[in-house]
Short mmCIF file of C-alpha atoms in Angstrom, two decimals:
data_model
loop_
_atom_site.label_atom_id
_atom_site.label_comp_id
_atom_site.label_asym_id
_atom_site.label_seq_id
_atom_site.Cartn_x
_atom_site.Cartn_y
_atom_site.Cartn_z
CA MET S 30 -39.59 -27.58 -31.61
CA THR S 31 -40.05 -24.72 -28.74
CA ARG S 32 -37.40 -22.66 -30.53
CA LEU S 33 -39.48 -22.77 -33.81
CA ALA S 34 -42.85 -22.12 -32.11
CA GLY S 35 -41.33 -19.25 -30.44
CA SER S 36 -39.76 -18.09 -33.98
CA SER S 37 -43.24 -18.58 -35.52
CA LYS S 38 -45.02 -16.23 -32.64
CA LEU S 39 -42.33 -13.65 -33.23
CA LEU S 40 -42.84 -13.69 -37.24
CA ARG S 41 -46.61 -13.28 -36.64
CA ALA S 42 -46.17 -10.19 -34.08
CA MET S 43 -43.62 -8.64 -36.84
CA ASN S 44 -46.11 -9.12 -39.51
CA GLU S 45 -48.92 -7.89 -37.52
CA SER S 46 -47.01 -4.79 -36.19
CA ALA S 47 -45.92 -4.05 -39.56
CA ALA S 48 -49.53 -3.88 -40.84
CA LEU S 49 -50.86 -1.82 -38.36
CA ALA S 50 -48.21 0.75 -38.55
CA HIS S 51 -49.01 0.93 -42.31
CA LEU S 52 -52.74 0.97 -41.48
CA LEU S 53 -51.73 3.94 -38.90
CA ASP S 54 -49.97 5.78 -41.44
CA PRO S 55 -51.08 6.66 -43.99
CA GLY S 56 -54.20 4.48 -43.46
CA ARG S 57 -57.05 3.18 -45.72
CA LEU S 58 -55.31 0.41 -47.54
CA THR S 59 -56.50 -3.11 -49.40
CA ARG S 60 -55.02 -6.11 -48.81
CA SER S 61 -53.36 -5.64 -52.19
CA ASP S 62 -51.99 -2.40 -51.00
CA LEU S 63 -50.67 -3.79 -47.70
CA ARG S 64 -48.96 -7.07 -49.59
CA LYS S 65 -47.23 -4.50 -51.60
CA LEU S 66 -45.95 -2.31 -48.79
CA THR S 67 -45.06 -5.30 -46.28
CA ALA S 68 -43.94 -8.04 -49.02
CA LEU S 69 -45.98 -10.47 -47.39
CA SER S 70 -48.10 -13.17 -49.04
CA THR S 71 -51.91 -12.86 -49.73
CA PRO S 72 -52.51 -15.49 -47.26
CA THR S 73 -50.40 -14.08 -44.78
CA ILE S 74 -51.86 -10.47 -45.05
CA SER S 75 -55.28 -12.21 -45.03
CA GLU S 76 -54.54 -13.71 -41.82
CA VAL S 77 -52.52 -10.87 -40.15
CA LEU S 78 -56.15 -8.58 -40.93
CA ARG S 79 -58.30 -11.04 -39.27
CA ARG S 80 -56.39 -11.08 -36.25
CA LEU S 81 -56.14 -7.26 -36.13
CA THR S 82 -59.87 -7.03 -36.76
CA GLU S 83 -60.85 -9.29 -33.92
CA ALA S 84 -58.51 -7.45 -31.69
CA GLY S 85 -60.63 -4.30 -32.40
CA LEU S 86 -57.53 -2.46 -33.98
CA VAL S 87 -58.55 -2.66 -37.34
CA THR S 88 -61.78 -2.18 -39.31
CA VAL S 89 -63.34 -2.15 -42.89
CA VAL S 90 -64.14 1.21 -43.85
CA GLY S 91 -65.12 1.08 -47.52
CA HIS S 92 -64.88 -0.92 -50.78
CA ASN S 93 -62.70 -0.13 -53.67
CA SER S 94 -65.19 -0.51 -56.61
CA GLY S 95 -62.90 0.88 -59.24
CA ARG S 96 -61.23 -2.23 -60.08
CA PRO S 97 -62.33 -5.59 -62.24
CA GLY S 98 -63.48 -8.35 -60.10
CA PRO S 99 -64.79 -8.54 -56.50
CA ASN S 100 -64.79 -5.23 -54.69
CA ALA S 101 -61.80 -5.02 -52.55
CA GLU S 102 -62.18 -4.28 -48.77
CA ILE S 103 -60.58 -1.09 -47.78
CA TYR S 104 -59.22 -1.31 -44.15
CA ALA S 105 -57.71 1.68 -41.62
CA ALA S 106 -57.00 1.72 -37.76
CA ASN S 107 -60.09 1.79 -35.76
CA PRO S 108 -60.32 5.42 -34.37
CA GLY S 109 -61.75 4.38 -30.95
CA ALA S 110 -59.34 1.60 -30.21
CA ALA S 111 -57.32 3.93 -28.35
CA TYR S 112 -56.94 7.47 -27.35
CA ALA S 113 -53.97 10.16 -26.33
CA ALA S 114 -54.71 13.02 -24.09
CA ALA S 115 -52.75 16.29 -23.82
CA VAL S 116 -52.37 18.87 -21.10
CA SER S 117 -50.86 22.06 -21.43
CA VAL S 118 -50.35 23.88 -18.04
CA ARG S 119 -50.00 27.72 -18.46
CA ASP S 120 -48.74 30.74 -16.32
CA ILE S 121 -51.04 32.61 -18.59
CA GLY S 122 -53.62 30.74 -20.67
CA PRO S 123 -56.13 31.48 -23.44
CA SER S 124 -58.45 32.98 -20.78
CA GLY S 125 -55.74 35.57 -19.65
CA ALA S 126 -55.33 33.81 -16.21
CA PRO S 127 -53.36 30.69 -15.08
CA SER S 128 -55.02 27.70 -16.71
CA VAL S 129 -54.82 24.17 -17.69
CA VAL S 130 -56.08 23.41 -21.30
CA ALA S 131 -56.54 19.65 -22.42
CA ALA S 132 -57.31 17.75 -25.37
CA LEU S 133 -58.11 14.30 -26.62
CA CYS S 134 -57.61 12.49 -29.94
CA ASP S 135 -58.56 9.38 -31.49
CA LEU S 136 -56.07 6.63 -32.95
CA THR S 137 -56.34 8.51 -36.03
CA GLY S 138 -55.27 11.72 -34.70
CA GLU S 139 -58.50 13.32 -34.82
CA ILE S 140 -59.20 15.67 -32.04
CA ARG S 141 -62.28 14.50 -30.20
CA GLY S 142 -62.46 17.22 -27.62
CA ARG S 143 -61.09 20.08 -26.03
CA VAL S 144 -61.43 21.94 -22.46
CA GLU S 145 -59.81 24.38 -20.37
CA SER S 146 -59.90 25.22 -16.78
CA ARG S 147 -58.74 28.33 -14.96
CA VAL S 148 -56.81 27.15 -12.01
CA ASP S 149 -55.23 29.08 -9.02
CA PHE S 150 -52.26 27.06 -8.29
CA LEU S 151 -51.39 28.78 -5.11
CA THR S 152 -54.58 27.07 -3.53
CA SER S 153 -55.08 24.06 -5.82
CA ASP S 154 -53.13 20.74 -5.78
CA PRO S 155 -51.51 20.40 -9.05
CA MET S 156 -52.21 16.54 -9.18
CA GLN S 157 -55.93 17.10 -8.42
CA ALA S 158 -56.02 19.79 -10.97
CA LEU S 159 -54.70 17.73 -13.76
CA VAL S 160 -56.68 14.52 -12.89
CA ASP S 161 -59.78 16.56 -13.01
CA VAL S 162 -59.05 18.18 -16.32
CA VAL S 163 -58.40 14.80 -17.97
CA ALA S 164 -61.71 13.35 -16.40
CA ARG S 165 -63.64 16.14 -17.85
CA LEU S 166 -62.17 15.93 -20.83
CA ARG S 167 -62.97 11.79 -21.00
CA ASP S 168 -66.57 12.57 -19.80
CA GLU S 169 -67.40 15.21 -22.28
CA ALA S 170 -66.05 13.20 -25.02
CA GLY S 171 -67.59 10.16 -24.02
CA VAL S 172 -64.36 8.07 -23.78
CA PRO S 173 -64.24 5.24 -21.09
CA ALA S 174 -61.05 5.93 -18.83
CA GLU S 175 -59.45 2.28 -20.04
CA ARG S 176 -59.10 3.66 -23.65
CA VAL S 177 -56.80 6.60 -23.01
CA ARG S 178 -53.66 5.07 -23.20
CA HIS S 179 -51.27 8.11 -22.49
CA VAL S 180 -51.34 11.23 -21.46
CA ARG S 181 -48.80 13.96 -21.98
CA ILE S 182 -48.08 16.66 -20.04
CA GLY S 183 -46.62 20.06 -21.24
CA VAL S 184 -45.10 22.52 -18.62
CA ALA S 185 -42.67 25.39 -18.33
CA GLY S 186 -39.80 23.33 -16.90
CA SER S 187 -37.91 20.19 -17.42
CA TYR S 188 -38.57 16.92 -16.61
CA ASP S 189 -35.55 14.80 -14.79
CA ALA S 190 -37.41 11.16 -15.29
CA ARG S 191 -34.65 9.45 -13.15
CA ALA S 192 -35.27 11.75 -10.25
CA ALA S 193 -39.40 11.86 -10.97
CA THR S 194 -39.12 15.64 -10.51
CA ILE S 195 -40.12 18.76 -12.80
CA ARG S 196 -36.97 20.92 -12.34
CA HIS S 197 -36.94 24.67 -13.29
CA VAL S 198 -40.73 25.08 -12.96
CA HIS S 199 -42.22 28.08 -10.98
CA LEU S 200 -45.85 26.93 -10.78
CA PRO S 201 -46.63 26.01 -6.88
CA GLY S 202 -46.37 22.33 -6.22
CA PHE S 203 -45.30 21.20 -9.73
CA GLY S 204 -41.68 20.78 -8.29
CA ARG S 205 -42.85 17.93 -5.99
CA THR S 206 -40.68 14.90 -6.31
CA GLY S 207 -42.82 12.09 -7.44
CA LEU S 208 -45.84 14.06 -8.65
CA VAL S 209 -45.84 12.59 -12.18
CA PRO S 210 -45.88 9.01 -10.70
CA ARG S 211 -48.71 9.88 -8.61
CA ILE S 212 -50.57 11.63 -11.57
CA ALA S 213 -50.34 8.46 -13.57
CA GLU S 214 -51.52 6.16 -10.73
CA ALA S 215 -54.47 8.35 -10.29
CA LEU S 216 -55.37 8.65 -13.81
CA GLY S 217 -54.56 4.61 -14.28
CA THR S 218 -52.78 5.27 -17.51
CA GLU S 219 -49.05 6.01 -18.86
CA VAL S 220 -48.15 9.75 -18.16
CA GLY S 221 -45.42 11.55 -20.00
CA VAL S 222 -43.96 14.85 -19.23
CA ASP S 223 -42.02 17.30 -21.39
CA ASN S 224 -40.89 21.01 -21.60
CA ASP S 225 -43.56 23.14 -23.24
CA VAL S 226 -41.21 24.82 -25.74
CA ASN S 227 -39.96 21.05 -26.92
CA LEU S 228 -43.67 20.10 -27.68
CA ALA S 229 -44.17 23.34 -29.48
CA ALA S 230 -41.37 22.02 -31.73
CA VAL S 231 -42.82 18.68 -31.95
CA ALA S 232 -46.01 20.64 -33.48
CA GLU S 233 -43.95 22.84 -35.89
CA ARG S 234 -42.21 19.68 -36.89
CA LYS S 235 -45.37 17.99 -37.61
CA ARG S 236 -47.70 20.53 -38.71
CA GLY S 237 -45.58 23.65 -39.43
CA ILE S 238 -42.66 25.61 -41.15
CA GLY S 239 -40.27 23.02 -39.79
CA ARG S 240 -41.78 20.08 -41.51
CA ASP S 241 -39.40 19.82 -44.32
CA ALA S 242 -36.29 21.50 -42.64
CA GLU S 243 -33.25 19.37 -41.98
CA GLY S 244 -33.44 20.74 -38.30
CA PHE S 245 -34.16 23.90 -36.66
CA ALA S 246 -33.94 25.94 -33.49
CA LEU S 247 -37.38 27.23 -32.25
CA LEU S 248 -37.03 30.35 -29.96
CA TRP S 249 -40.14 30.57 -27.73
CA LEU S 250 -41.29 34.18 -26.62
CA GLY S 251 -43.66 33.72 -24.00
CA GLN S 252 -45.94 36.10 -22.02
CA GLU S 253 -43.98 35.20 -18.84
CA GLY S 254 -40.65 33.42 -19.83
CA LEU S 255 -38.35 32.35 -22.92
CA GLY S 256 -37.41 28.80 -24.32
CA LEU S 257 -35.59 27.18 -27.01
CA ALA S 258 -36.13 23.99 -28.57
CA ILE S 259 -33.47 22.43 -30.64
CA ASP S 260 -34.66 19.94 -33.16
CA MET S 261 -31.94 17.79 -34.97
CA ALA S 262 -33.53 16.07 -37.89
CA GLY S 263 -36.69 15.36 -36.16
CA THR S 264 -34.91 14.57 -32.95
CA LEU S 265 -35.16 16.87 -30.23
CA MET S 266 -32.07 17.57 -27.88
CA ARG S 267 -33.26 17.47 -24.42
CA GLY S 268 -29.84 17.31 -22.39
CA ALA S 269 -29.08 14.96 -19.61
CA ARG S 270 -31.61 16.17 -17.08
CA GLY S 271 -34.10 17.76 -19.43
CA GLY S 272 -32.75 21.13 -19.22
CA ALA S 273 -31.73 21.94 -22.74
CA GLY S 274 -32.97 25.05 -24.01
CA GLU S 275 -33.83 26.94 -20.73
CA ILE S 276 -32.39 29.97 -22.41
CA GLY S 277 -33.83 32.52 -20.17
CA TYR S 278 -31.09 31.27 -17.69
CA MET S 279 -28.36 32.38 -19.87
CA PRO S 280 -26.84 35.09 -17.68
CA LEU S 281 -25.50 38.54 -18.95
CA TYR S 282 -22.78 40.81 -17.84
CA SER S 283 -23.08 44.41 -17.63
CA PRO S 284 -20.85 46.86 -15.64
CA ASP S 285 -23.80 48.69 -14.19
CA SER S 286 -25.37 45.34 -12.92
CA ALA S 287 -22.59 44.32 -10.29
CA ASP S 288 -25.19 43.97 -7.65
CA ARG S 289 -27.87 41.81 -9.11
CA LYS S 290 -27.66 38.99 -11.31
CA LEU S 291 -29.08 39.55 -14.84
CA ASP S 292 -30.15 36.89 -17.47
CA LEU S 293 -31.95 36.86 -20.64
CA GLN S 294 -34.99 36.67 -18.79
CA HIS S 295 -34.61 40.19 -17.90
CA LEU S 296 -33.92 41.22 -21.06
CA PHE S 297 -36.68 40.40 -23.25
CA GLY S 298 -39.18 38.32 -20.81
CA GLY S 299 -42.48 39.24 -20.29
CA GLU S 300 -41.83 41.96 -17.54
CA ALA S 301 -39.00 43.37 -19.58
CA ILE S 302 -41.56 43.63 -22.55
CA LEU S 303 -43.75 45.71 -20.44
CA GLU S 304 -41.42 48.25 -18.97
CA LEU S 305 -40.24 48.73 -22.66
CA ALA S 306 -43.61 49.51 -23.80
CA ARG S 307 -44.18 52.03 -21.03
CA ASP S 308 -40.95 53.69 -21.85
CA ASN S 309 -42.09 54.13 -25.36
CA GLY S 310 -45.81 54.97 -24.61
CA VAL S 311 -47.23 51.57 -26.11
CA PRO S 312 -50.62 50.58 -24.58
CA GLY S 313 -51.50 47.37 -23.24
CA ARG S 314 -51.95 45.16 -20.30
CA THR S 315 -50.12 42.01 -21.13
CA PRO S 316 -46.83 41.67 -23.02
CA ALA S 317 -48.90 39.92 -26.13
CA GLU S 318 -51.38 43.16 -25.96
CA VAL S 319 -48.34 45.74 -26.29
CA VAL S 320 -46.66 43.91 -28.85
CA THR S 321 -49.82 43.52 -30.87
CA ALA S 322 -50.30 47.53 -30.51
CA ALA S 323 -47.01 48.11 -31.74
CA ALA S 324 -47.06 45.87 -34.69
CA ASP S 325 -50.46 47.07 -35.83
CA ASP S 326 -49.17 50.84 -35.73
CA PRO S 327 -45.38 50.76 -35.64
CA ALA S 328 -45.16 54.50 -36.55
CA ALA S 329 -46.70 55.19 -33.27
CA SER S 330 -44.63 52.93 -30.97
CA GLY S 331 -41.51 54.70 -31.01
CA ASP S 332 -38.49 52.71 -30.64
CA PHE S 333 -40.23 49.84 -29.30
CA LEU S 334 -40.09 47.38 -32.02
CA ALA S 335 -36.76 48.02 -32.97
CA GLY S 336 -35.56 48.12 -29.17
CA LEU S 337 -37.17 44.62 -28.73
CA ALA S 338 -35.72 43.00 -31.89
CA ASP S 339 -32.34 44.07 -30.55
CA ARG S 340 -32.89 42.43 -27.39
CA ILE S 341 -34.14 39.44 -28.85
CA VAL S 342 -30.92 39.19 -31.19
CA VAL S 343 -28.62 39.17 -28.20
CA GLY S 344 -29.97 35.54 -27.59
CA LEU S 345 -30.56 34.75 -30.86
CA ALA S 346 -26.80 35.67 -31.83
CA ALA S 347 -25.55 33.19 -29.18
CA VAL S 348 -28.02 30.40 -30.15
CA VAL S 349 -26.68 30.97 -33.96
CA ALA S 350 -23.29 31.02 -32.82
CA VAL S 351 -23.44 27.42 -31.11
CA LEU S 352 -25.65 25.82 -33.17
CA ASP S 353 -25.26 27.27 -36.57
CA PRO S 354 -29.01 26.04 -37.12
CA TYR S 355 -30.55 25.47 -40.65
CA LEU S 356 -33.37 27.45 -39.69
CA VAL S 357 -34.60 29.67 -36.66
CA VAL S 358 -38.42 29.78 -35.83
CA LEU S 359 -39.81 32.45 -33.70
CA ALA S 360 -42.85 31.08 -31.59
CA GLY S 361 -44.95 31.84 -28.71
CA PRO S 362 -47.39 34.42 -27.91
CA ILE S 363 -45.16 36.96 -28.43
CA ALA S 364 -43.97 36.13 -31.89
CA GLN S 365 -47.50 35.53 -33.00
CA ALA S 366 -48.56 39.02 -31.62
CA GLY S 367 -45.62 40.36 -33.55
CA GLY S 368 -46.21 38.70 -36.64
CA GLU S 369 -44.26 39.66 -39.77
CA VAL S 370 -43.57 42.93 -38.21
CA LEU S 371 -41.77 41.76 -35.59
CA LEU S 372 -39.92 38.78 -37.94
CA SER S 373 -38.77 41.84 -40.23
CA ALA S 374 -37.72 43.86 -37.07
CA VAL S 375 -35.66 40.83 -35.64
CA THR S 376 -34.16 39.80 -39.32
CA GLY S 377 -32.96 43.28 -39.71
CA ALA S 378 -31.12 43.61 -36.15
CA MET S 379 -29.53 40.05 -36.84
CA ARG S 380 -27.94 41.00 -39.74
CA ARG S 381 -26.79 44.35 -38.20
CA ALA S 382 -25.45 42.37 -34.79
CA ALA S 383 -23.94 39.17 -36.31
CA PRO S 384 -21.88 38.16 -39.33
CA LEU S 385 -23.62 34.65 -38.95
CA GLU S 386 -26.37 33.63 -40.94
CA SER S 387 -29.49 31.33 -40.49
CA PRO S 388 -32.84 32.01 -42.17
CA ILE S 389 -35.56 33.29 -39.63
CA ALA S 390 -39.17 32.41 -40.23
CA LEU S 391 -42.35 33.03 -38.02
CA THR S 392 -44.41 29.80 -36.78
CA ALA S 393 -46.76 28.41 -39.09
CA ILE S 394 -48.90 27.54 -36.14
CA ASP S 395 -51.61 29.87 -34.98
CA ASP S 396 -53.17 27.57 -32.62
CA ASP S 397 -51.90 26.18 -29.04
CA ALA S 398 -48.47 24.88 -30.22
CA VAL S 399 -47.83 23.27 -26.81
CA LEU S 400 -51.24 21.55 -26.79
CA LEU S 401 -50.91 20.50 -30.35
CA GLY S 402 -47.35 18.97 -29.81
CA ALA S 403 -48.58 17.28 -26.47
CA LEU S 404 -51.03 15.48 -28.76
CA ASP S 405 -48.55 14.34 -31.57
CA ALA S 406 -46.05 13.04 -28.93
CA GLY S 407 -49.06 11.52 -27.16
CA LEU S 408 -50.24 10.02 -30.18
CA THR S 409 -46.89 8.67 -31.14
CA ALA S 410 -46.57 6.79 -27.80
CA VAL S 411 -50.23 5.23 -28.09
CA ARG S 412 -49.30 4.04 -31.63
CA GLU S 413 -45.69 2.77 -30.34
CA GLY S 414 -47.32 1.27 -27.58
CA LEU S 415 -50.02 -0.69 -29.53
CA ILE S 416 -47.35 -1.97 -31.77
CA SER S 417 -45.12 -3.19 -28.58
CA SER S 418 -48.23 -4.72 -27.10
CA ILE S 419 -48.71 -6.81 -30.34
CA ARG S 420 -45.10 -8.20 -29.95
CA SER S 421 -45.24 -8.96 -26.28
CA ALA S 422 -48.40 -11.00 -26.97
CA HIS S 423 -46.68 -13.29 -28.95
CA GLN S 424 -43.68 -13.84 -27.03
#
């Protein structure tokens, strides 16, 4: 009898989690709709909806009056049942200074709040800075702390979960072992960390040009650094220690540089772009500003755009030769600043430099892709957690 009872509990959990999954995506379904999607009987669906409603996970959002007979109730996931928060840590943020940008979305994915804090990481404790910005976000959105079920942090580095350490990160204090568990303890919720460029690829897959691609390589051209994300049919390749895609560290060889180590960062990272701009008389204080100026008036920028495109292709050709991606996406502040003009220059340089062929496209996301990707990843974690908790409750 115990075995039968256990099997019954498991079946109830599977039914409830299946129904909730459909109500989360696409949502707004009647009992009849759910019965067709799940192949469950009408009495079972009614019982499942009753339990989910009592648990506060599902709510009635309307009635379908377009059919004969009594109006059918329309159900959807309760937006306020749980929330996901995203934090994007930037060397250079939207304000032009080091910053932490955060956003909060409800269970349906609707963004409920967004804040930015300028932070001097030389004098500020990173744990306190991130905890403070999430607390401010919650307060401004009027969301109780216990409803925030997951916080996803995007940072220019790679998180080694086994060592609880963010590696390849240049922001002061962020490389301390145990930082992420301490943030989670202070916030009282689950915290995940991902490379910023990987999160940009998450956003590109869900919201941008990568939505219908079999896979793609996203080359991030940042104000400071470079990065690569590798999407294989919707799954990101992260590597054994989270360091896959740290393309800025790819070494270069030159007979003239025997006395110092050169890598792709020296070729088309932020400082290299500014130096190339000075050589060609292109004005601007930041890499994005000089690229914008050159794209707005290519004729007045000399050989800047062609030179930058040639440099980008050095890295891009290596990526295409190793991965042969279905699509290459140019993303990040520099790609956005250069727009179609830079895309055309890179495409032409790629054709001249390498016989390999991969379509090259510009990101379709004009907002903070890292922040949006962190929201998408965080919301997925929240939804999976709710479904898992339903199953655990019946064990």
